[in-house]
mmCIF file with all atom_site columns, C-alpha atoms in Angstrom:
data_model
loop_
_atom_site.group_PDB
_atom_site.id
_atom_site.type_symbol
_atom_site.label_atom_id
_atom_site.label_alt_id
_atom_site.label_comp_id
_atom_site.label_asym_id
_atom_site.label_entity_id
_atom_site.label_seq_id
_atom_site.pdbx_PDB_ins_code
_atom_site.Cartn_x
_atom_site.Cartn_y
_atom_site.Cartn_z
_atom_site.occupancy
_atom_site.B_iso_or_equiv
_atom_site.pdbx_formal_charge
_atom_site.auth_seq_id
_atom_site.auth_comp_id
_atom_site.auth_asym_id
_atom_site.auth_atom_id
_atom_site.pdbx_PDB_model_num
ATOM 1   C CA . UNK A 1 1   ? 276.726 115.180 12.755 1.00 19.00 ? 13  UNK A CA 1
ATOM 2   C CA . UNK A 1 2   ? 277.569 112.362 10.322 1.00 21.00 ? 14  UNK A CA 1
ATOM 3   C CA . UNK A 1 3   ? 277.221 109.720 12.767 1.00 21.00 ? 15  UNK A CA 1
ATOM 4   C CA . UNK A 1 4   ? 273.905 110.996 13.547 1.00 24.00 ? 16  UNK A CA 1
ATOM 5   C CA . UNK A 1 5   ? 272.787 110.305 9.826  1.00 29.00 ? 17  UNK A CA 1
ATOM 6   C CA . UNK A 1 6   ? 274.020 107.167 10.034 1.00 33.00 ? 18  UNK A CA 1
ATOM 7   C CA . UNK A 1 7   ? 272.317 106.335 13.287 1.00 35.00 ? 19  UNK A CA 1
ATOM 8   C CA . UNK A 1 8   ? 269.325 107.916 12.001 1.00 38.00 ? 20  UNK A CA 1
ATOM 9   C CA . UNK A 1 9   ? 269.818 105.956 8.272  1.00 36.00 ? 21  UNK A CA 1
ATOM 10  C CA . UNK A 1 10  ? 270.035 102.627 10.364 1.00 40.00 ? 22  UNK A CA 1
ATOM 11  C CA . UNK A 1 11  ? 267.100 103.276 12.844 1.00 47.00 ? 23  UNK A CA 1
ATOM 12  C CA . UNK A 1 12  ? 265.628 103.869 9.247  1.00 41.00 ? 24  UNK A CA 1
ATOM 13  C CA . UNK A 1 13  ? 266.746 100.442 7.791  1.00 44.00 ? 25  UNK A CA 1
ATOM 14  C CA . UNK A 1 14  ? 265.005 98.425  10.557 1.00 56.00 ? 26  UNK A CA 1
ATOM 15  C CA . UNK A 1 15  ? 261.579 100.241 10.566 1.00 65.00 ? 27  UNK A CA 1
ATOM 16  C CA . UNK A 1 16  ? 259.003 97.806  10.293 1.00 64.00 ? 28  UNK A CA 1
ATOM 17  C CA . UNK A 1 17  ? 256.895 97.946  7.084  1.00 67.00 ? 29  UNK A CA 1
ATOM 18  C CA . UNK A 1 18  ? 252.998 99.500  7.656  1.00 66.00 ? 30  UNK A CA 1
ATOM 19  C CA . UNK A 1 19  ? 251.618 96.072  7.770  1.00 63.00 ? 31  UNK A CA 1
ATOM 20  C CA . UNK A 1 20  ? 253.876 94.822  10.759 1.00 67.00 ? 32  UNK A CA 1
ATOM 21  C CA . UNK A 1 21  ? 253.525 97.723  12.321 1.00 65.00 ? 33  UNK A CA 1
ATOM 22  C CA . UNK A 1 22  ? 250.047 98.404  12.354 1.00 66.00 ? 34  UNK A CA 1
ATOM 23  C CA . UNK A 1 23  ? 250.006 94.469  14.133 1.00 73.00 ? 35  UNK A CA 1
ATOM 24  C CA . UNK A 1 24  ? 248.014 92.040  13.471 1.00 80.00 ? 36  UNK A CA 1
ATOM 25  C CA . UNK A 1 25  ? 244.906 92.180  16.040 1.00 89.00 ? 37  UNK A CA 1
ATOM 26  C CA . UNK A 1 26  ? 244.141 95.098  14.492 1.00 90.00 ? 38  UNK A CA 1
ATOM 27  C CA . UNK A 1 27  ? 243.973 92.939  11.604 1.00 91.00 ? 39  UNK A CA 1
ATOM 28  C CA . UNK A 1 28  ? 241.970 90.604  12.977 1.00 94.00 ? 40  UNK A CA 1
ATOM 29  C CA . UNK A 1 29  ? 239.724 92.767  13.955 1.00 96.00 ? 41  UNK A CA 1
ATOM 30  C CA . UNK A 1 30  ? 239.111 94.633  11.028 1.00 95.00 ? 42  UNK A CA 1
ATOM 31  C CA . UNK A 1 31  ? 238.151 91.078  9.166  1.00 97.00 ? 43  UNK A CA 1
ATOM 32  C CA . UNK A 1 32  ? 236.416 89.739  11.979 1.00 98.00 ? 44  UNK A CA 1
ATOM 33  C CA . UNK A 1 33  ? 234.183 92.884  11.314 1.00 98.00 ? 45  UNK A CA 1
ATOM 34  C CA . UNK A 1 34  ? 233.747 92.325  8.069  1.00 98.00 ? 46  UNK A CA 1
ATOM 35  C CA . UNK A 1 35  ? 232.875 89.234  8.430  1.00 98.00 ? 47  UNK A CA 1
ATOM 36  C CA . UNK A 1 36  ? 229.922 90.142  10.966 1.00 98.00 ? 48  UNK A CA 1
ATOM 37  C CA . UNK A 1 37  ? 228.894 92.550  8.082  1.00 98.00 ? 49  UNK A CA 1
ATOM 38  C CA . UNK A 1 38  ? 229.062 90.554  5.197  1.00 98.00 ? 50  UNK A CA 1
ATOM 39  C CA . UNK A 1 39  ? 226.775 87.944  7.927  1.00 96.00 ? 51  UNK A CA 1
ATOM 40  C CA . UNK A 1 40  ? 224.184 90.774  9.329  1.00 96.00 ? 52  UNK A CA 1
ATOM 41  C CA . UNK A 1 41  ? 223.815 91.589  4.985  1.00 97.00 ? 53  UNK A CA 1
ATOM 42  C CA . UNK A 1 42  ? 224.290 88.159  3.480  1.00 96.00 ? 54  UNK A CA 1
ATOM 43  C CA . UNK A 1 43  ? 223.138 85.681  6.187  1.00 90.00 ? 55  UNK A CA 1
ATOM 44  C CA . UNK A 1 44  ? 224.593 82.147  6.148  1.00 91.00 ? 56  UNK A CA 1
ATOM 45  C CA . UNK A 1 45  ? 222.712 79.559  7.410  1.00 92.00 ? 57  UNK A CA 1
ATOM 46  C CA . UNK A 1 46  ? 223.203 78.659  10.407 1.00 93.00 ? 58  UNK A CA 1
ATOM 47  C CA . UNK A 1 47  ? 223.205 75.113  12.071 1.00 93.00 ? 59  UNK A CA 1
ATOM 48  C CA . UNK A 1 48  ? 219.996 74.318  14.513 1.00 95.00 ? 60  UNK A CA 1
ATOM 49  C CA . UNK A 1 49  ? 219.486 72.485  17.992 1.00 97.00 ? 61  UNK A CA 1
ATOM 50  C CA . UNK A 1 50  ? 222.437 70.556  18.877 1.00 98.00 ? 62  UNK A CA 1
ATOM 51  C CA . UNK A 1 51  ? 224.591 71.228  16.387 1.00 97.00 ? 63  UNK A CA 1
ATOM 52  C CA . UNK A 1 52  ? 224.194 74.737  16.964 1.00 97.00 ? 64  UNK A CA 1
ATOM 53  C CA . UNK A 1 53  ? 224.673 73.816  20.628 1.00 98.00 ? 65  UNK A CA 1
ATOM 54  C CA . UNK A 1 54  ? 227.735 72.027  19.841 1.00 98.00 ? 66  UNK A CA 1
ATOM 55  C CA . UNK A 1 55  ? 229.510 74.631  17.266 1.00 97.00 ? 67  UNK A CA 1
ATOM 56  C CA . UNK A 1 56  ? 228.981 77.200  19.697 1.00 98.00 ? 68  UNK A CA 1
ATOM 57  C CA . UNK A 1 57  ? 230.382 74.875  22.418 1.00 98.00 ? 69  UNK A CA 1
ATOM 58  C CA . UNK A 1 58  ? 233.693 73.768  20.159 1.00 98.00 ? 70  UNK A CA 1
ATOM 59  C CA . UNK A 1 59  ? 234.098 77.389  19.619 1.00 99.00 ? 71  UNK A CA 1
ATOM 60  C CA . UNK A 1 60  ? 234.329 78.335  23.580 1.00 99.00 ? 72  UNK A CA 1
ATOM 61  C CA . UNK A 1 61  ? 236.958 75.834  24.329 1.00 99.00 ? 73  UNK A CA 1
ATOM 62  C CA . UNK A 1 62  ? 238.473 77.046  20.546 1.00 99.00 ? 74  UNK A CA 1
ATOM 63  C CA . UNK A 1 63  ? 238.686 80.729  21.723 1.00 98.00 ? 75  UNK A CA 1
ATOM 64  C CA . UNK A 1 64  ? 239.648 80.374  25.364 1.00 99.00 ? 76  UNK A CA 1
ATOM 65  C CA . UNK A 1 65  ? 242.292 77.816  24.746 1.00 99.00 ? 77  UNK A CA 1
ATOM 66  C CA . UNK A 1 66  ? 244.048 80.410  22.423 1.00 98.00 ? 78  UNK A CA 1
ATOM 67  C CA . UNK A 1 67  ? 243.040 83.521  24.567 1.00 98.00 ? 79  UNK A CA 1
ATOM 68  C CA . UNK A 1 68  ? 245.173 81.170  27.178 1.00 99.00 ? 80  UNK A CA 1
ATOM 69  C CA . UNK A 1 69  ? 248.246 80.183  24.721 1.00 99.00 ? 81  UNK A CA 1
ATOM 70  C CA . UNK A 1 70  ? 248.576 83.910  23.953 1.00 97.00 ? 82  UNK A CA 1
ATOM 71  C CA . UNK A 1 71  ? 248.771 84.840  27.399 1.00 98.00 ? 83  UNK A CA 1
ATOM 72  C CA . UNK A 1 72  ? 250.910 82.019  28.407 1.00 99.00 ? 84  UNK A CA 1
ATOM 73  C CA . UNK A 1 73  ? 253.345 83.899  25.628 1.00 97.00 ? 85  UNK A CA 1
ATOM 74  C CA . UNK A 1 74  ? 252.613 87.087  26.988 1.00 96.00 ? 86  UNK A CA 1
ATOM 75  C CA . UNK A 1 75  ? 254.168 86.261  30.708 1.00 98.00 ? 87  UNK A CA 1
ATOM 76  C CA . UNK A 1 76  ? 257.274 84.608  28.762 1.00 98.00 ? 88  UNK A CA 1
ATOM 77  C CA . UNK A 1 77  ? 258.287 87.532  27.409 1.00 96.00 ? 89  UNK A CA 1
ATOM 78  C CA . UNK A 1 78  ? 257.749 89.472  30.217 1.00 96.00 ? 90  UNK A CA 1
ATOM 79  C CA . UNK A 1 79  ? 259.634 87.531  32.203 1.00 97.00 ? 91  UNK A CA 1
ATOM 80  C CA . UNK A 1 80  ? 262.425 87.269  29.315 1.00 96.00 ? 92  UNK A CA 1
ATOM 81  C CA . UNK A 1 81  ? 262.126 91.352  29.602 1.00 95.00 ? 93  UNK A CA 1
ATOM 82  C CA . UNK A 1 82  ? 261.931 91.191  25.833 1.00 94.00 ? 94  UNK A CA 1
ATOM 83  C CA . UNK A 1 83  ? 259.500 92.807  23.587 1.00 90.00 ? 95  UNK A CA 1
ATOM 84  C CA . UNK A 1 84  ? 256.148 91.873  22.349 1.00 88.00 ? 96  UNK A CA 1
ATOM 85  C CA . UNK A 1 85  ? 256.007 94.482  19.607 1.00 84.00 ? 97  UNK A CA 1
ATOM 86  C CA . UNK A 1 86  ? 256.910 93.233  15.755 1.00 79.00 ? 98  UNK A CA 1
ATOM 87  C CA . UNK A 1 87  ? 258.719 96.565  15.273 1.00 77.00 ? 99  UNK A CA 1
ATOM 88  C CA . UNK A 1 88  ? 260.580 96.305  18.406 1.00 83.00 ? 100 UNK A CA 1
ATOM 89  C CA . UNK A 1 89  ? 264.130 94.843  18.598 1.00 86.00 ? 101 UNK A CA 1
ATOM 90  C CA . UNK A 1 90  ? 263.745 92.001  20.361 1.00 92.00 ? 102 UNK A CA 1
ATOM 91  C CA . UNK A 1 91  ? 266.107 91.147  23.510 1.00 94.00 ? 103 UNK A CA 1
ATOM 92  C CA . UNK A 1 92  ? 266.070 87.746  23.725 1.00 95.00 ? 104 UNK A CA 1
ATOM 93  C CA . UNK A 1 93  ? 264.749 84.860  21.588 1.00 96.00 ? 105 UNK A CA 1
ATOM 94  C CA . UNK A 1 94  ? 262.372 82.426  23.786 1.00 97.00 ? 106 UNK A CA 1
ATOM 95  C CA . UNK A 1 95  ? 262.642 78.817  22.575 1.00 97.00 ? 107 UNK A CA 1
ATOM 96  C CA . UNK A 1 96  ? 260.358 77.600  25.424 1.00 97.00 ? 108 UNK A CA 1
ATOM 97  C CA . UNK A 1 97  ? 257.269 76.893  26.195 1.00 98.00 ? 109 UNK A CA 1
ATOM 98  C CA . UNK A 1 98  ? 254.830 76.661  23.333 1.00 99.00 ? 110 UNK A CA 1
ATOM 99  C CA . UNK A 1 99  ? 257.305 78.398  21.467 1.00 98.00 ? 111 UNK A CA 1
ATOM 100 C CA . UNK A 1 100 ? 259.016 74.752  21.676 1.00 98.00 ? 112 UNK A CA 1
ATOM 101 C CA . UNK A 1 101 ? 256.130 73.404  19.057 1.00 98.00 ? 113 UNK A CA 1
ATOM 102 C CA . UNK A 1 102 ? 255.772 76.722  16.695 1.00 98.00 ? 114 UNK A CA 1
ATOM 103 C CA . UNK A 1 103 ? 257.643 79.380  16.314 1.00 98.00 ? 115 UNK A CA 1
ATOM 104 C CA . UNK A 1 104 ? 254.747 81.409  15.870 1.00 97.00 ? 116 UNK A CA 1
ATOM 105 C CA . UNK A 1 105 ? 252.449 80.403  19.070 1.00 98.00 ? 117 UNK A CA 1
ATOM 106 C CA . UNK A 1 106 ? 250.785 83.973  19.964 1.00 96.00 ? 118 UNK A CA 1
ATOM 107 C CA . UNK A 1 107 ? 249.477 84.163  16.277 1.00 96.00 ? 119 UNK A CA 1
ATOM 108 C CA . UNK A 1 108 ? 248.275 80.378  16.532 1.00 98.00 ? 120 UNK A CA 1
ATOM 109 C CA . UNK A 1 109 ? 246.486 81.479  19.476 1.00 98.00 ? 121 UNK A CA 1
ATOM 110 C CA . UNK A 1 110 ? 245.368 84.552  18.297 1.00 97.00 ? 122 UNK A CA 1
ATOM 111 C CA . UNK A 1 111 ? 243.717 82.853  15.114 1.00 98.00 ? 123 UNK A CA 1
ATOM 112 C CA . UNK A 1 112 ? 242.382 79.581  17.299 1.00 98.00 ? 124 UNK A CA 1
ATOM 113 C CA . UNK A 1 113 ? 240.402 82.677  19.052 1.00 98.00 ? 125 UNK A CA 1
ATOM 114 C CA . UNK A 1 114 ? 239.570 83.977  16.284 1.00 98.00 ? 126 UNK A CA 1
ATOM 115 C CA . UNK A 1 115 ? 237.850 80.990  14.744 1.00 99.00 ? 127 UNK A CA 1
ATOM 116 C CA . UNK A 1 116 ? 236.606 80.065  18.082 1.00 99.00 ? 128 UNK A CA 1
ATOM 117 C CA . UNK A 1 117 ? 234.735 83.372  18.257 1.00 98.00 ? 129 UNK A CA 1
ATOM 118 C CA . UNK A 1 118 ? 232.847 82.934  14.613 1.00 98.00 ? 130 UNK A CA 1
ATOM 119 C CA . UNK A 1 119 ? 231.640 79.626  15.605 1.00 98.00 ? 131 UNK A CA 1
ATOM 120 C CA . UNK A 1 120 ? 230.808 80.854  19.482 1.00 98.00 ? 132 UNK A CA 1
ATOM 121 C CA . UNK A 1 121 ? 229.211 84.165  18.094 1.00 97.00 ? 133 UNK A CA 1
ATOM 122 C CA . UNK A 1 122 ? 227.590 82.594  15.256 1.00 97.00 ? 134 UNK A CA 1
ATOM 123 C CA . UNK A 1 123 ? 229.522 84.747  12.663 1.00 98.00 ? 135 UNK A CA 1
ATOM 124 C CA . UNK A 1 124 ? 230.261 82.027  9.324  1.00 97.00 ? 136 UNK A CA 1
ATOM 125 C CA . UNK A 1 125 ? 231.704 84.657  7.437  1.00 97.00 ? 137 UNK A CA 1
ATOM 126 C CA . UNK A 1 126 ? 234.633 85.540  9.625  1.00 98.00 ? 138 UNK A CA 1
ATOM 127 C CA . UNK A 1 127 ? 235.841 82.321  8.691  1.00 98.00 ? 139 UNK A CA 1
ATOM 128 C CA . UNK A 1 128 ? 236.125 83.431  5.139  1.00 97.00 ? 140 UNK A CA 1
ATOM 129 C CA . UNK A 1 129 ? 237.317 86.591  5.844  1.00 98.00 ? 141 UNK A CA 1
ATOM 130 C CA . UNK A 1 130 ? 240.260 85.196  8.307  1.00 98.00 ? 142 UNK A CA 1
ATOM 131 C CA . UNK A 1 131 ? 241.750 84.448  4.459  1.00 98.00 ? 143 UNK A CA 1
ATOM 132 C CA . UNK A 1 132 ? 243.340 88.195  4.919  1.00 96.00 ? 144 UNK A CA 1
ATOM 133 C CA . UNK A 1 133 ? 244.851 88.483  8.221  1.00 95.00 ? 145 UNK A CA 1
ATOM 134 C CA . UNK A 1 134 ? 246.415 85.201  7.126  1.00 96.00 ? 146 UNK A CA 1
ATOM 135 C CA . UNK A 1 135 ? 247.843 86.505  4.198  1.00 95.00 ? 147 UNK A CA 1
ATOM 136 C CA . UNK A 1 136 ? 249.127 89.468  5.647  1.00 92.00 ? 148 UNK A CA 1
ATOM 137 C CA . UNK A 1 137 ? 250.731 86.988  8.320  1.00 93.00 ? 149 UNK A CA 1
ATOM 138 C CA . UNK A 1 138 ? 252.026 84.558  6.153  1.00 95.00 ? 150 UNK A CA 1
ATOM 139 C CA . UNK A 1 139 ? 253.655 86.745  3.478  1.00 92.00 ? 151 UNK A CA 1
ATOM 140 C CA . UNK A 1 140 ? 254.901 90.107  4.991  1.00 90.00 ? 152 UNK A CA 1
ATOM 141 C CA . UNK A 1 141 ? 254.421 89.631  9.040  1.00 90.00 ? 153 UNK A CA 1
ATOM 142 C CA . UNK A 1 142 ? 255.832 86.632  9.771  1.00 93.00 ? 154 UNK A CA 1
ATOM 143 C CA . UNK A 1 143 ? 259.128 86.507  7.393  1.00 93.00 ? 155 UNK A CA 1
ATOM 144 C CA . UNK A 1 144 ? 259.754 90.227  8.697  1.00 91.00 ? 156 UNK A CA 1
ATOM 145 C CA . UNK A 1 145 ? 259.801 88.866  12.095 1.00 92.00 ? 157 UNK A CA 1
ATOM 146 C CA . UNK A 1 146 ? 261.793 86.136  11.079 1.00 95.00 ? 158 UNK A CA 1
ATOM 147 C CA . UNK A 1 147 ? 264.677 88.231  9.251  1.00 94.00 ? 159 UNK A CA 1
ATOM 148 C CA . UNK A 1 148 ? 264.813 90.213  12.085 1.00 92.00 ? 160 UNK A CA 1
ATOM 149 C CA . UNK A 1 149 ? 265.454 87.156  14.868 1.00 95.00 ? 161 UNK A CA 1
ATOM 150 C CA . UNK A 1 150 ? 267.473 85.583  12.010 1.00 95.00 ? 162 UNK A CA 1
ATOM 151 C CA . UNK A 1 151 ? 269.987 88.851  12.403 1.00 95.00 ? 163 UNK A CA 1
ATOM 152 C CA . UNK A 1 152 ? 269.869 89.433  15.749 1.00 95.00 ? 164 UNK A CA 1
ATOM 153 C CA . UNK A 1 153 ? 270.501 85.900  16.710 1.00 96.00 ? 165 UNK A CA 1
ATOM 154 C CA . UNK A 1 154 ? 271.917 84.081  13.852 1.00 97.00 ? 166 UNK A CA 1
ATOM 155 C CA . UNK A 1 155 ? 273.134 81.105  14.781 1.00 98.00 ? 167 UNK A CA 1
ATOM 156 C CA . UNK A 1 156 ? 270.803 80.156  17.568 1.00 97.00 ? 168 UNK A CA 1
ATOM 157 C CA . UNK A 1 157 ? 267.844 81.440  15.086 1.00 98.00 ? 169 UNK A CA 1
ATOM 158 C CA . UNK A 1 158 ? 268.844 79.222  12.066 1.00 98.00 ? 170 UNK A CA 1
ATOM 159 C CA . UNK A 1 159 ? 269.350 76.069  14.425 1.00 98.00 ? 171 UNK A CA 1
ATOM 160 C CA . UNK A 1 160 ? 265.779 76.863  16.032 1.00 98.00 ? 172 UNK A CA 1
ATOM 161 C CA . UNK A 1 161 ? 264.316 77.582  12.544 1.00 98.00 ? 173 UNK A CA 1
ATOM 162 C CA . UNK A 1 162 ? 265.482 74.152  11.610 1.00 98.00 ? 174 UNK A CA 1
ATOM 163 C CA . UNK A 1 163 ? 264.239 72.338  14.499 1.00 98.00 ? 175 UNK A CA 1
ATOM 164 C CA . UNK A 1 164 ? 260.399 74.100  14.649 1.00 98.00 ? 176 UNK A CA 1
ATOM 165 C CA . UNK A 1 165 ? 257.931 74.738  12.467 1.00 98.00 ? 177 UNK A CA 1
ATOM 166 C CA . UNK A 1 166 ? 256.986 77.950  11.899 1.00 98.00 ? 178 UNK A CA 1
ATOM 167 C CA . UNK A 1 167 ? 253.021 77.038  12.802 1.00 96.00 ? 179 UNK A CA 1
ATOM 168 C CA . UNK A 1 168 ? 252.291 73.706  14.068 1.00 91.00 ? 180 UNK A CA 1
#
C-alpha cells in the first residue's frame, strides 16, 4: 500500500503542467484562429499583383518545407520507438537529423508552417497572434521538455544542450 502512494506521488511529480499537455498545435491553432478573426473584423491590407503573387508563393514553400521537417521528426522517433508526446517519458534522446541543428526542430517546423500559412492564406494577423503560442513555447513548453531530457539523460543531455541551440 505505501509503495503504491509513492508510485502514485511520483507518477504525480512528473505530470506535465496544462500548457504542455494540452500541446502546442492546439495552440497554434487556437491563434491562428484568432488571427483569421481579428482579419475577417479588422482587415489588413493586403499586398496586390505580384507581390501578392509572391507572398502567397514564399508562404507555400514556407509551410510545406516545415509540414516536411516535422514529418521528417515524426519517422525519427518512430523509428527510435520513443515518444512524440511532451507528457510522455521519452525513451531515447535523438541527436540526429535536424535535431543535429536545433534541439527543437518539430516546433521550428511547426511555426515555419504556421507563418507560411498566414502569408499563403492571406491571414496578416496570424502573424501577430503567433506572439502567444511562442510564449507559451518559449517559457513553460520548451524548458519543461528540457528538464525532463535533462533528467532522464543527464550527461548526454547537458553535452547536447551545449553543443545545439535550442532553435536555430
Amino acid at each position: 500500500m505505501v509503495v503504491s502512494c509513492a508510485m502514485a506521488s511520483d507518477r504525480a511529480a512528473l505530470r506535465a503542467p496544462l500548457l504542455v499537455r494540452s500541446t502546442s498545435p492546439l495552440h497554434c491553432l487556437l491563434a491562428f484562429a484568432a488571427g483569421a478573426g481579428l482579419q475577417q473584423a479588422l482587415g489588413l491590407p493586403l499586398p496586390q499583383g505580384v507581390a501578392r503573387e509572391a507572398m502567397q508563393a514564399i508562404g507555400t514553400g514556407l509551410a510545406n518545407a516545415g509540414l516536411v521537417l516535422v514529418l521528417w521528426c515524426f519517422v525519427l522517433f518512430a523509428r527510435a520507438r520513443t515518444t512524440l508526446l511532451p507528457g510522455d517519458a521519452p525513451a531515447r534522446l535523438i541527436l540526429h537529423g535536424p535535431f543535429r541543428w536545433s534541439r527543437n526542430p518539430i516546433y521550428v517546423g511547426m511555426l515555419a508552417s504556421y507563418i507560411g500559412l498566414a502569408l499563403m492564406l492571406d491571414v496578416p494577423w496570424a502573424l501577430a497572434t503567433l506572439a502567444v503560442p511562442v510564449l507559451v513555447l518559449q517559457r513553460s513548453i520548451v524548458p519543461w521538455e528540457e528538464g525532463r531530457l535533462h533528467a532522464r539523460f543527464p550527461r548526454e543531455y547537458a553535452d547536447y544542450a551545449r553543443r545545439v541551440r535550442r532553435w536555430l
